[in-house]
Short mmCIF file of C-alpha atoms in Angstrom, two decimals:
data_model
loop_
_atom_site.label_atom_id
_atom_site.label_comp_id
_atom_site.label_asym_id
_atom_site.label_seq_id
_atom_site.Cartn_x
_atom_site.Cartn_y
_atom_site.Cartn_z
CA MET A 1 3.85 -1.50 -13.34
CA GLY A 2 4.48 1.80 -15.09
CA MET A 3 3.64 5.32 -14.02
CA ILE A 4 0.81 6.02 -11.61
CA ASP A 5 -1.71 8.53 -12.97
CA GLY A 6 -0.85 11.30 -10.50
CA GLY A 7 -2.95 13.91 -12.27
CA ARG A 8 -6.07 11.76 -12.02
CA ILE A 9 -5.37 11.12 -8.33
CA GLU A 10 -5.10 14.85 -7.65
CA ALA A 11 -8.34 15.46 -9.52
CA GLU A 12 -10.08 12.82 -7.39
CA LEU A 13 -8.71 14.37 -4.20
CA ASP A 14 -9.81 17.85 -5.23
CA GLY A 15 -13.41 16.62 -5.25
CA PHE A 16 -13.00 14.21 -2.34
CA ALA A 17 -14.49 16.29 0.49
CA ALA A 18 -17.58 17.06 -1.59
CA ARG A 19 -18.09 13.50 -2.86
CA PHE A 20 -17.65 11.95 0.61
CA SER A 21 -18.98 14.84 2.65
CA GLY A 22 -18.99 14.83 6.42
CA PRO A 23 -17.31 16.53 9.37
CA GLY A 24 -13.77 15.49 8.46
CA GLY A 25 -11.37 12.91 7.09
CA VAL A 26 -7.95 12.07 5.74
CA VAL A 27 -6.71 10.26 2.63
CA GLY A 28 -3.24 9.28 1.45
CA VAL A 29 -1.57 7.33 -1.36
CA VAL A 30 1.79 5.53 -1.38
CA SER A 31 3.44 4.46 -4.63
CA GLU A 32 6.73 2.56 -4.83
CA GLY A 33 7.46 3.33 -1.20
CA HIS A 34 6.85 7.08 -1.40
CA VAL A 35 3.90 9.21 -0.28
CA ILE A 36 2.56 10.78 -3.48
CA ALA A 37 -0.70 12.24 -2.12
CA ARG A 38 -1.79 13.29 1.35
CA ARG A 39 -4.87 15.29 2.28
CA ALA A 40 -6.75 16.20 5.45
CA PHE A 41 -10.04 18.08 5.34
CA GLY A 42 -12.78 19.29 7.65
CA PHE A 43 -12.79 19.16 11.41
CA ALA A 44 -11.81 16.76 14.16
CA ASP A 45 -14.33 18.52 16.45
CA LEU A 46 -17.10 20.66 15.02
CA ASP A 47 -17.92 22.40 18.32
CA THR A 48 -14.37 23.63 18.95
CA HIS A 49 -13.48 24.14 15.26
CA GLN A 50 -10.47 21.86 15.77
CA ALA A 51 -9.12 21.12 12.29
CA MET A 52 -8.53 17.59 11.04
CA THR A 53 -4.85 17.10 10.18
CA ALA A 54 -2.59 14.32 8.93
CA ALA A 55 -1.28 14.06 12.50
CA THR A 56 -4.74 13.62 14.11
CA ARG A 57 -5.06 10.13 15.50
CA LEU A 58 -8.28 8.32 14.56
CA PRO A 59 -9.56 4.88 15.56
CA ILE A 60 -8.62 2.44 12.79
CA CYS A 61 -11.06 -0.06 14.36
CA SER A 62 -10.99 -3.48 12.67
CA VAL A 63 -7.92 -2.59 10.61
CA SER A 64 -6.27 -3.51 13.95
CA LYS A 65 -6.94 -7.21 13.27
CA GLN A 66 -3.97 -7.56 10.92
CA PHE A 67 -1.71 -6.00 13.57
CA THR A 68 -2.95 -8.56 16.11
CA CYS A 69 -2.21 -11.45 13.74
CA ALA A 70 1.23 -10.07 12.91
CA ALA A 71 2.03 -9.66 16.62
CA MET A 72 0.87 -13.24 17.20
CA LEU A 73 3.22 -14.58 14.51
CA ALA A 74 6.11 -12.51 15.88
CA ALA A 75 5.55 -13.64 19.48
CA CYS A 76 4.44 -17.26 18.99
CA GLY A 77 5.72 -18.34 15.57
CA ALA A 78 2.45 -19.87 14.36
CA PRO A 79 -1.19 -19.96 15.48
CA GLU A 80 -0.95 -23.70 16.19
CA ALA A 81 1.27 -22.88 19.18
CA LEU A 82 -1.83 -21.46 20.92
CA ASP A 83 -4.38 -24.17 20.12
CA GLU A 84 -4.19 -25.95 23.49
CA ARG A 85 -4.98 -22.72 25.33
CA LEU A 86 -8.29 -22.04 23.57
CA ALA A 87 -10.49 -24.54 25.44
CA ALA A 88 -10.10 -22.61 28.70
CA ARG A 89 -11.62 -19.54 27.04
CA LEU A 90 -14.64 -21.54 25.81
CA PRO A 91 -15.37 -23.76 28.83
CA ASN A 92 -18.92 -24.74 27.81
CA PHE A 93 -18.35 -25.29 24.10
CA GLU A 94 -19.85 -28.50 22.75
CA GLY A 95 -18.32 -30.37 19.83
CA PRO A 96 -14.99 -29.85 18.05
CA LEU A 97 -13.30 -26.58 18.94
CA PRO A 98 -12.03 -24.30 16.20
CA THR A 99 -8.29 -23.89 15.84
CA VAL A 100 -6.53 -20.58 16.39
CA ARG A 101 -5.85 -20.53 12.63
CA ASP A 102 -9.65 -20.73 12.17
CA LEU A 103 -9.95 -17.69 14.41
CA CYS A 104 -7.40 -15.77 12.34
CA ASN A 105 -9.24 -16.66 9.13
CA ASN A 106 -12.79 -15.96 10.38
CA GLN A 107 -13.59 -19.64 9.87
CA SER A 108 -14.25 -20.52 13.52
CA GLY A 109 -18.05 -20.63 13.27
CA LEU A 110 -18.23 -18.64 16.51
CA ARG A 111 -21.04 -16.11 16.48
CA ASP A 112 -19.93 -12.50 16.56
CA TYR A 113 -19.83 -11.36 20.14
CA TRP A 114 -20.87 -7.79 19.35
CA ALA A 115 -24.03 -9.10 17.67
CA LEU A 116 -24.65 -11.29 20.73
CA THR A 117 -24.48 -8.29 23.07
CA VAL A 118 -27.85 -7.26 21.60
CA LEU A 119 -29.32 -10.61 22.75
CA HIS A 120 -27.66 -10.31 26.16
CA GLY A 121 -29.67 -7.13 26.77
CA ALA A 122 -27.14 -4.41 25.98
CA LYS A 123 -28.04 -0.90 24.98
CA ALA A 124 -25.99 0.79 22.29
CA GLU A 125 -24.20 3.35 24.46
CA GLN A 126 -23.64 1.42 27.69
CA GLU A 127 -20.21 0.41 28.95
CA PHE A 128 -18.83 -2.98 27.99
CA SER A 129 -15.79 -3.98 30.04
CA ARG A 130 -12.92 -6.36 29.34
CA GLU A 131 -14.52 -8.78 31.82
CA ASP A 132 -17.82 -8.68 29.95
CA ALA A 133 -16.18 -10.24 26.88
CA ALA A 134 -15.09 -13.26 28.93
CA LYS A 135 -18.69 -13.70 30.12
CA VAL A 136 -19.92 -13.88 26.53
CA TYR A 137 -17.33 -16.58 25.71
CA ALA A 138 -18.16 -18.56 28.85
CA ARG A 139 -21.81 -18.84 27.72
CA THR A 140 -20.91 -20.04 24.22
CA ARG A 141 -22.05 -23.63 23.59
CA THR A 142 -22.10 -24.00 19.81
CA GLY A 143 -21.05 -22.30 16.60
CA HIS A 144 -23.28 -21.53 13.65
CA PHE A 145 -21.26 -23.81 11.34
CA ALA A 146 -18.53 -26.43 11.69
CA PRO A 147 -15.05 -24.88 12.06
CA GLY A 148 -13.13 -24.44 8.84
CA THR A 149 -16.08 -25.03 6.50
CA ARG A 150 -17.36 -21.48 5.97
CA TYR A 151 -16.38 -17.85 6.42
CA SER A 152 -18.27 -15.59 8.80
CA TYR A 153 -16.98 -12.33 10.23
CA SER A 154 -16.55 -12.60 13.98
CA ASN A 155 -14.83 -9.91 16.02
CA GLY A 156 -14.51 -12.25 18.96
CA ASN A 157 -12.10 -14.42 16.98
CA PHE A 158 -9.44 -11.73 17.20
CA ARG A 159 -10.21 -10.77 20.76
CA LEU A 160 -9.55 -14.39 21.69
CA VAL A 161 -6.30 -14.38 19.68
CA ALA A 162 -5.15 -11.27 21.53
CA GLU A 163 -5.87 -12.78 24.93
CA LEU A 164 -4.11 -16.03 24.03
CA VAL A 165 -1.04 -14.15 22.75
CA GLU A 166 -0.80 -12.07 25.91
CA GLU A 167 -1.14 -15.19 28.05
CA ALA A 168 1.48 -17.15 26.10
CA SER A 169 4.02 -14.33 25.74
CA GLY A 170 3.62 -12.72 29.14
CA GLU A 171 3.53 -9.32 27.41
CA THR A 172 0.79 -6.81 26.77
CA LEU A 173 -0.66 -6.36 23.33
CA GLU A 174 0.59 -2.76 23.34
CA ALA A 175 4.17 -3.89 23.91
CA LEU A 176 3.96 -6.49 21.13
CA TYR A 177 2.47 -4.01 18.66
CA ALA A 178 5.14 -1.44 19.49
CA ARG A 179 8.18 -3.72 19.29
CA HIS A 180 7.22 -5.74 16.23
CA ILE A 181 5.29 -3.22 14.09
CA TRP A 182 4.96 0.36 15.24
CA GLN A 183 8.63 1.02 15.94
CA PRO A 184 10.06 -0.77 12.87
CA ALA A 185 7.45 0.92 10.66
CA GLY A 186 8.02 4.39 12.12
CA MET A 187 4.44 4.70 13.39
CA ALA A 188 5.47 7.17 16.08
CA GLY A 189 1.95 8.19 17.11
CA ALA A 190 0.17 4.82 17.10
CA VAL A 191 -1.43 3.80 20.42
CA LEU A 192 -3.85 1.20 21.72
CA THR A 193 -7.01 3.04 22.77
CA ALA A 194 -9.04 0.06 23.99
CA ASP A 195 -11.54 2.30 25.82
CA THR A 196 -13.67 3.91 23.13
CA ARG A 197 -14.98 6.50 25.57
CA ARG A 198 -11.65 8.35 25.31
CA PRO A 199 -10.55 8.96 21.69
CA GLU A 200 -7.07 10.39 21.14
CA ASP A 201 -6.28 14.02 20.26
CA GLY A 202 -9.76 15.27 21.11
CA VAL A 203 -11.21 13.80 17.93
CA VAL A 204 -14.99 13.40 17.86
CA GLY A 205 -16.90 10.82 15.81
CA TYR A 206 -20.26 11.74 14.30
CA GLU A 207 -23.44 9.85 13.47
CA GLY A 208 -25.88 11.13 10.87
CA ASN A 209 -25.56 12.48 7.35
CA ASP A 210 -26.08 15.61 5.30
CA ALA A 211 -29.86 15.10 5.31
CA THR A 212 -30.32 14.62 9.05
CA GLY A 213 -27.33 16.55 10.34
CA TYR A 214 -24.37 15.28 12.38
CA MET A 215 -24.58 14.35 16.04
CA GLN A 216 -21.74 13.36 18.34
CA ALA A 217 -21.48 9.58 18.60
CA GLU A 218 -21.35 8.01 22.04
CA ASN A 219 -19.41 4.78 22.56
CA GLY A 220 -18.83 2.80 25.74
CA ILE A 221 -17.13 -0.40 24.65
CA TYR A 222 -13.72 -1.73 25.59
CA TRP A 223 -12.06 -3.75 22.85
CA ARG A 224 -8.58 -5.01 22.11
CA GLY A 225 -7.24 -7.31 19.44
CA ASP A 226 -10.33 -7.15 17.27
CA ALA A 227 -9.91 -3.36 17.17
CA GLY A 228 -8.56 -0.61 19.43
CA ILE A 229 -5.57 0.97 17.66
CA SER A 230 -5.62 4.70 16.99
CA ALA A 231 -3.24 6.11 14.39
CA SER A 232 -2.85 9.22 12.28
CA LEU A 233 -2.71 9.35 8.52
CA ASP A 234 1.05 9.92 8.82
CA ASP A 235 1.32 6.76 10.95
CA MET A 236 -0.65 4.70 8.45
CA LEU A 237 1.33 5.99 5.48
CA ALA A 238 4.53 5.05 7.33
CA TYR A 239 3.05 1.55 7.71
CA GLU A 240 2.37 1.37 3.96
CA CYS A 241 5.92 2.50 3.18
CA TRP A 242 7.30 -0.16 5.55
CA ILE A 243 5.24 -2.85 3.83
CA ASP A 244 6.69 -1.78 0.50
CA ALA A 245 10.25 -1.72 1.83
CA MET A 246 9.88 -5.28 3.15
CA ARG A 247 8.01 -6.64 0.12
CA GLU A 248 10.87 -8.94 -1.02
CA ASP A 249 11.50 -10.45 2.42
CA PRO A 250 9.53 -13.71 2.81
CA GLU A 251 9.97 -13.49 6.61
CA SER A 252 8.48 -10.01 6.88
CA LEU A 253 5.37 -9.94 9.03
CA TYR A 254 3.16 -8.52 6.30
CA ARG A 255 4.28 -11.13 3.77
CA ARG A 256 3.46 -13.81 6.36
CA ILE A 257 -0.04 -12.55 7.20
CA ALA A 258 -0.79 -11.97 3.50
CA VAL A 259 -0.31 -15.63 2.50
CA PRO A 260 -3.66 -16.82 1.02
CA GLN A 261 -5.55 -19.29 3.19
CA THR A 262 -7.91 -22.18 2.39
CA PHE A 263 -10.97 -23.89 3.87
CA ARG A 264 -10.90 -27.48 5.19
CA ASP A 265 -12.07 -28.77 1.80
CA GLY A 266 -9.15 -27.05 0.06
CA ALA A 267 -11.24 -24.26 -1.46
CA PRO A 268 -9.41 -20.91 -1.55
CA ALA A 269 -10.38 -18.40 1.13
CA ALA A 270 -10.60 -14.69 0.42
CA TYR A 271 -9.86 -13.76 4.05
CA GLY A 272 -6.96 -14.65 6.30
CA PHE A 273 -5.00 -13.22 9.25
CA GLY A 274 -6.96 -9.97 9.33
CA LEU A 275 -6.71 -9.30 5.59
CA GLN A 276 -9.27 -9.44 2.79
CA HIS A 277 -7.88 -10.60 -0.58
CA ALA A 278 -9.27 -9.14 -3.81
CA ARG A 279 -8.25 -7.99 -7.28
CA VAL A 280 -8.48 -4.54 -8.79
CA GLY A 281 -7.67 -4.49 -12.47
CA ASP A 282 -4.70 -6.79 -13.05
CA PHE A 283 -3.38 -6.69 -9.51
CA ALA A 284 -3.94 -8.57 -6.26
CA PHE A 285 -4.67 -6.39 -3.24
CA THR A 286 -5.00 -7.00 0.50
CA GLY A 287 -6.93 -4.69 2.77
CA HIS A 288 -9.44 -4.23 5.55
CA SER A 289 -12.25 -1.94 6.65
CA GLY A 290 -12.82 -0.52 10.12
CA ALA A 291 -15.96 0.83 11.78
CA LEU A 292 -16.99 2.23 15.14
CA ARG A 293 -19.99 4.44 15.76
CA GLY A 294 -18.83 7.80 14.40
CA PHE A 295 -15.78 6.50 12.48
CA ARG A 296 -14.98 4.63 9.28
CA ALA A 297 -11.58 3.53 7.91
CA TYR A 298 -10.13 1.49 5.06
CA ARG A 299 -6.60 0.66 3.93
CA VAL A 300 -5.58 -1.43 0.94
CA ALA A 301 -2.23 -2.37 -0.61
CA SER A 302 -0.74 -4.30 -3.51
CA THR A 303 2.86 -5.47 -3.38
CA GLU A 304 2.53 -6.31 -7.10
CA ALA A 305 1.48 -2.78 -8.02
CA ARG A 306 3.48 -1.21 -5.17
CA LEU A 307 0.45 0.91 -4.42
CA SER A 308 -1.42 1.65 -1.16
CA VAL A 309 -4.40 3.84 -0.27
CA VAL A 310 -5.57 4.87 3.22
CA VAL A 311 -8.91 6.59 3.97
CA MET A 312 -10.22 7.52 7.45
CA PHE A 313 -13.35 9.50 8.36
CA ASN A 314 -14.80 10.76 11.66
CA HIS A 315 -18.26 10.06 10.24
CA HIS A 316 -20.08 7.22 8.46
CA GLY A 317 -18.79 7.92 4.96
CA ASP A 318 -18.03 5.08 2.56
CA ALA A 319 -14.30 4.66 3.25
CA TYR A 320 -14.16 1.48 1.15
CA GLY A 321 -15.79 3.14 -1.85
CA ALA A 322 -13.58 6.21 -1.44
CA ALA A 323 -10.38 4.14 -1.39
CA HIS A 324 -11.44 2.17 -4.45
CA ARG A 325 -12.14 5.35 -6.41
CA ILE A 326 -8.58 6.43 -5.66
CA LEU A 327 -7.26 2.98 -6.64
CA ARG A 328 -9.05 3.04 -9.97
CA ALA A 329 -7.83 6.54 -10.64
CA ALA A 330 -4.24 5.55 -9.80
CA LEU A 331 -4.39 2.50 -12.06
CA GLY A 332 -6.01 4.36 -14.92
CA LEU A 333 -9.16 2.25 -14.72
CA PRO A 334 -12.56 3.70 -15.66
CA HIS A 335 -15.18 4.13 -12.99
CA PRO A 336 -18.19 1.81 -13.46
CA VAL A 337 -21.07 3.29 -15.46
CA ALA A 338 -24.54 2.23 -14.32
CA GLN A 339 -26.82 0.51 -16.82
CA PRO A 340 -30.59 0.05 -16.36
CA LEU A 341 -31.77 -3.37 -15.19
CA LYS A 342 -33.38 -5.51 -17.88
CA GLU A 343 -35.28 -7.62 -15.34
CA ARG A 344 -37.10 -6.95 -12.08
CA TRP A 345 -35.76 -8.85 -9.11
CA SER A 346 -38.00 -7.97 -6.17
CA GLY A 347 -39.04 -10.79 -3.84
CA ARG A 348 -38.35 -12.76 -0.66
CA TRP A 349 -36.67 -16.11 -0.24
CA ILE A 350 -35.52 -18.20 2.73
CA SER A 351 -32.17 -19.91 3.22
CA ARG A 352 -32.60 -23.38 4.68
CA GLU A 353 -28.96 -23.62 5.76
CA THR A 354 -28.74 -20.33 7.65
CA GLY A 355 -32.42 -19.84 8.45
CA LEU A 356 -32.14 -16.27 7.17
CA LEU A 357 -34.48 -14.30 4.96
CA ALA A 358 -33.13 -12.88 1.68
CA ARG A 359 -34.91 -9.85 0.21
CA LEU A 360 -34.23 -8.38 -3.21
CA GLU A 361 -35.42 -4.88 -4.06
CA SER A 362 -35.05 -3.66 -7.66
CA GLY A 363 -33.95 -0.15 -8.48
CA TYR A 364 -33.38 1.54 -11.82
CA ASP A 365 -29.83 0.32 -12.42
CA ALA A 366 -29.15 -2.02 -9.48
CA ALA A 367 -30.83 -4.31 -6.98
CA THR A 368 -30.39 -4.28 -3.22
CA LEU A 369 -29.93 -7.61 -1.44
CA ARG A 370 -30.79 -7.66 2.26
CA PHE A 371 -29.32 -10.86 3.66
CA ALA A 372 -25.93 -10.28 5.28
CA THR A 373 -24.90 -7.59 7.78
CA SER A 374 -25.38 -4.62 5.46
CA PRO A 375 -27.44 -4.15 2.29
CA GLU A 376 -25.49 -5.27 -0.78
CA THR A 377 -25.75 -3.58 -4.17
CA LEU A 378 -25.88 -5.95 -7.15
CA TRP A 379 -25.74 -5.17 -10.86
CA GLU A 380 -26.73 -7.27 -13.85
CA ALA A 381 -23.93 -9.63 -14.84
CA PRO A 382 -22.91 -10.07 -18.51
CA GLU A 383 -23.77 -13.77 -18.32
CA GLY A 384 -27.15 -13.05 -16.71
CA GLY A 385 -28.35 -12.78 -13.16
CA LEU A 386 -27.04 -10.31 -10.59
CA ALA A 387 -23.56 -9.94 -9.19
CA SER A 388 -21.29 -7.91 -6.93
CA SER A 389 -17.70 -8.53 -5.89
CA SER A 390 -18.88 -10.97 -3.21
CA VAL A 391 -22.19 -12.56 -4.29
CA THR A 392 -23.99 -13.78 -7.42
CA ILE A 393 -27.71 -14.41 -7.78
CA SER A 394 -29.43 -16.39 -10.55
CA ARG A 395 -32.98 -17.67 -11.06
CA ASP A 396 -34.04 -21.30 -11.24
CA GLY A 397 -37.79 -21.25 -11.63
CA GLU A 398 -39.24 -19.62 -8.53
CA ASP A 399 -36.07 -20.35 -6.53
CA ILE A 400 -32.87 -18.32 -6.57
CA LEU A 401 -29.35 -19.67 -6.47
CA MET A 402 -27.02 -17.65 -4.26
CA ARG A 403 -23.26 -18.07 -4.44
CA ARG A 404 -20.90 -16.40 -2.01
CA PRO A 405 -17.49 -17.80 -3.05
CA SER A 406 -15.45 -15.86 -0.50
CA GLU A 407 -17.52 -17.48 2.26
CA ASN A 408 -17.45 -21.00 0.72
CA HIS A 409 -21.24 -20.79 0.65
CA ALA A 410 -23.66 -21.66 -2.15
CA GLU A 411 -27.27 -22.78 -1.89
CA ARG A 412 -30.76 -22.73 -3.36
CA LEU A 413 -33.19 -20.36 -1.63
CA VAL A 414 -36.93 -20.98 -1.82
CA PRO A 415 -39.62 -18.30 -2.11
CA VAL A 416 -41.56 -17.17 0.93
CA ALA A 417 -45.33 -16.92 0.83
CA ALA A 418 -46.95 -13.56 1.45
CA ALA A 419 -47.02 -12.35 5.03
CA PRO A 420 -50.35 -12.71 6.86
CA PRO A 421 -52.17 -9.56 7.90
CA ALA A 422 -50.48 -7.77 10.78
CA GLY A 423 -52.05 -7.88 14.19
CA SER A 424 -51.75 -11.54 15.29
CA THR A 425 -50.78 -11.79 18.95
CA GLU A 426 -49.92 -15.51 18.94
CA ILE A 427 -46.18 -14.85 19.06
CA ALA A 428 -46.40 -12.78 22.26
CA GLY A 429 -44.69 -14.11 25.36
CA ARG A 430 -41.39 -14.75 27.07
CA TYR A 431 -38.72 -17.07 25.61
CA HIS A 432 -35.42 -18.45 26.92
CA SER A 433 -32.26 -19.53 25.08
CA ALA A 434 -30.12 -22.25 26.67
CA GLU A 435 -27.35 -21.34 24.20
CA LEU A 436 -27.06 -17.82 25.60
CA ASP A 437 -28.60 -18.25 29.05
CA ALA A 438 -30.65 -15.19 28.12
CA GLY A 439 -34.21 -14.39 27.15
CA ILE A 440 -36.38 -12.33 24.85
CA VAL A 441 -39.79 -10.82 25.47
CA ILE A 442 -42.28 -10.21 22.65
CA GLU A 443 -45.17 -7.84 23.24
CA CYS A 444 -48.12 -7.31 20.91
CA ARG A 445 -50.38 -4.34 21.46
CA ASP A 446 -52.33 -1.75 19.53
CA GLY A 447 -51.49 -3.48 16.25
CA GLY A 448 -47.74 -3.35 16.80
CA THR A 449 -45.25 -6.09 17.76
CA TYR A 450 -42.03 -5.43 19.70
CA LEU A 451 -39.14 -7.56 20.97
CA TRP A 452 -36.49 -6.87 23.58
CA ALA A 453 -33.73 -8.98 25.10
CA GLU A 454 -32.91 -9.64 28.74
CA GLY A 455 -29.53 -10.98 29.82
CA PHE A 456 -26.42 -10.40 31.90
CA LEU A 457 -25.85 -7.02 30.19
CA GLY A 458 -29.30 -5.70 31.13
CA THR A 459 -32.62 -5.13 29.39
CA GLY A 460 -32.38 -3.96 25.80
CA ARG A 461 -34.53 -1.45 23.99
CA PRO A 462 -37.69 -2.68 22.25
CA GLU A 463 -37.13 -3.40 18.56
CA ILE A 464 -39.87 -3.40 15.93
CA VAL A 465 -41.03 -6.83 14.70
CA LEU A 466 -42.56 -6.95 11.21
CA PRO A 467 -44.28 -9.94 9.56
CA ALA A 468 -42.34 -11.38 6.61
CA GLY A 469 -44.24 -14.61 5.85
CA PRO A 470 -46.11 -17.44 7.57
CA ASP A 471 -44.46 -17.94 10.98
CA LEU A 472 -41.69 -15.60 9.83
CA TRP A 473 -40.76 -12.10 11.02
CA ILE A 474 -38.04 -9.49 10.66
CA VAL A 475 -36.51 -7.82 13.72
CA ALA A 476 -34.36 -4.82 12.83
CA THR A 477 -31.43 -3.67 15.01
CA ARG A 478 -30.22 -0.37 13.60
CA ARG A 479 -28.01 0.68 16.53
CA SER A 480 -25.89 -1.53 18.75
CA MET A 481 -22.65 -1.44 20.71
CA ASP A 482 -20.60 -2.16 17.61
CA ALA A 483 -20.98 -0.40 14.28
CA PRO A 484 -22.44 -1.20 11.90
CA ALA A 485 -25.23 -2.86 13.85
CA PRO A 486 -26.22 -6.50 13.12
CA GLY A 487 -29.00 -5.25 10.86
CA ASP A 488 -32.01 -7.48 10.24
CA TRP A 489 -32.64 -10.61 12.28
CA THR A 490 -34.86 -13.39 10.94
CA LEU A 491 -37.32 -14.77 13.50
CA GLN A 492 -39.00 -18.13 12.77
CA ALA A 493 -41.63 -19.89 14.86
CA ARG A 494 -41.50 -23.59 15.78
CA ARG A 495 -44.83 -25.25 16.51
CA ASP A 496 -45.68 -28.27 18.65
CA GLU A 497 -47.94 -31.17 17.63
CA ALA A 498 -50.98 -29.19 18.67
CA GLY A 499 -50.03 -26.35 16.34
CA ARG A 500 -49.07 -23.90 19.09
CA ILE A 501 -45.88 -21.83 19.00
CA ALA A 502 -43.44 -23.69 21.25
CA GLY A 503 -40.25 -21.88 20.39
CA LEU A 504 -38.43 -19.50 18.08
CA THR A 505 -35.20 -19.47 16.11
CA LEU A 506 -33.52 -16.09 15.81
CA GLY A 507 -30.53 -15.24 13.67
CA CYS A 508 -28.64 -12.66 11.64
CA TRP A 509 -25.65 -13.15 9.33
CA LEU A 510 -23.20 -12.63 12.20
CA ALA A 511 -25.08 -14.83 14.70
CA ARG A 512 -27.27 -17.53 13.19
CA GLY A 513 -29.50 -20.28 14.45
CA ILE A 514 -30.13 -19.31 18.09
CA ASN A 515 -33.01 -21.33 19.54
CA TYR A 516 -35.46 -20.07 22.16
CA GLU A 517 -38.10 -22.06 24.04
CA LYS A 518 -41.36 -20.48 25.13
CA CYS A 519 -41.70 -20.05 28.87
CA GLY A 520 -44.89 -21.08 30.65
#
């Protein structure tokens, strides 16, 4: 591919700590199988002044998913070998079960179990045991779409894969990781730290930002398969070098997990086996983000360009954006230059398929779409409308057309009428979901409306409920057991023949279409 622009990379790294400021972080670049840049900055622990180093092990969080899929292929040959074992993990599931390949490709339709912990009554910092995960699965009755037809990120997919692999192989996930990946790759320090209460090497994760200050993050969850690996920058760079060394071997584990996948209808999928597929410039890349409260990570690689970038923070910095700045610098690509919007795009629309509210807020040079897990930034597209790397928006009269190709999702959204004046107490009461075997309570008082969940994990904190339209509300969850939190939930009322509220439907992008019936 020609020479990497090493001078531009060094210039980016010289300004890295200031551009992505926070307590600490690490960044590294591999080109043609060699480490060409490697930096550590800041502190692993602010209170003790412990420096961040390239040997400090940090949680790589959901980057672990690709390791789980690779271990599954090494131990079992193919995901189809595990299909018959899945039903026992979902004993109350109604309708066609997803396949294990659907799990690996985030096409199962299973709602994300970390989002569901909010509706089972969990508080953000409480402990969540290995046994608790099985209880969430046991309550699962339906998915939020038919398996194989759509993409939706679901951490539980990979937790199920991990449990099935351990059951089938008779080995622990740690042993499979070590034998098939860590040892061959030379990842001498990599470990499975399933208990997030005990990070490796005394590293501390921080919530907050420069404006509010940084506070130590508190986690209590136990996870494995969907996340859980801790590794240093040196470990991750060794992994990238190993991928490059094995790039010509069609039987290498990375080549096998990086094969592009499809949906049931044959449409290409942008996600498969714990890897997101995308293009930067002229080259195809595979990568993945990771997030836990207090930590962010991203790694990305191209076997075509023979280029990899790894970024890890012990704060909530934009690891994805940081890695892509380095990629563009390495490839000699210009950084995007913002242009002012020619049209205003503010408004609210409802998705009939998902039941979710879409909100567009115009800025000077970009619009913010609030629909999926996190706010998405969209810019004006040359052909008109708005676009990002994952979604396009166009107008059709008062409606908008939303296309999300990587999720095999496209639909017309209709505008929502203005919200009624705040203060109505009609929604107040207690509701029960047969899907979750859990409840929610809505309280209206002193002009405010609040919702909390009650379930096998306890009684959750009250969340603010804001009117969004007729019989339509927004419930915001800003902190939860997983990070980032589910974000905004859409709450819709269902009325009986007499016009009274008989039930509610609650959903967010990670967990859609959950029905509740009013009690009493």
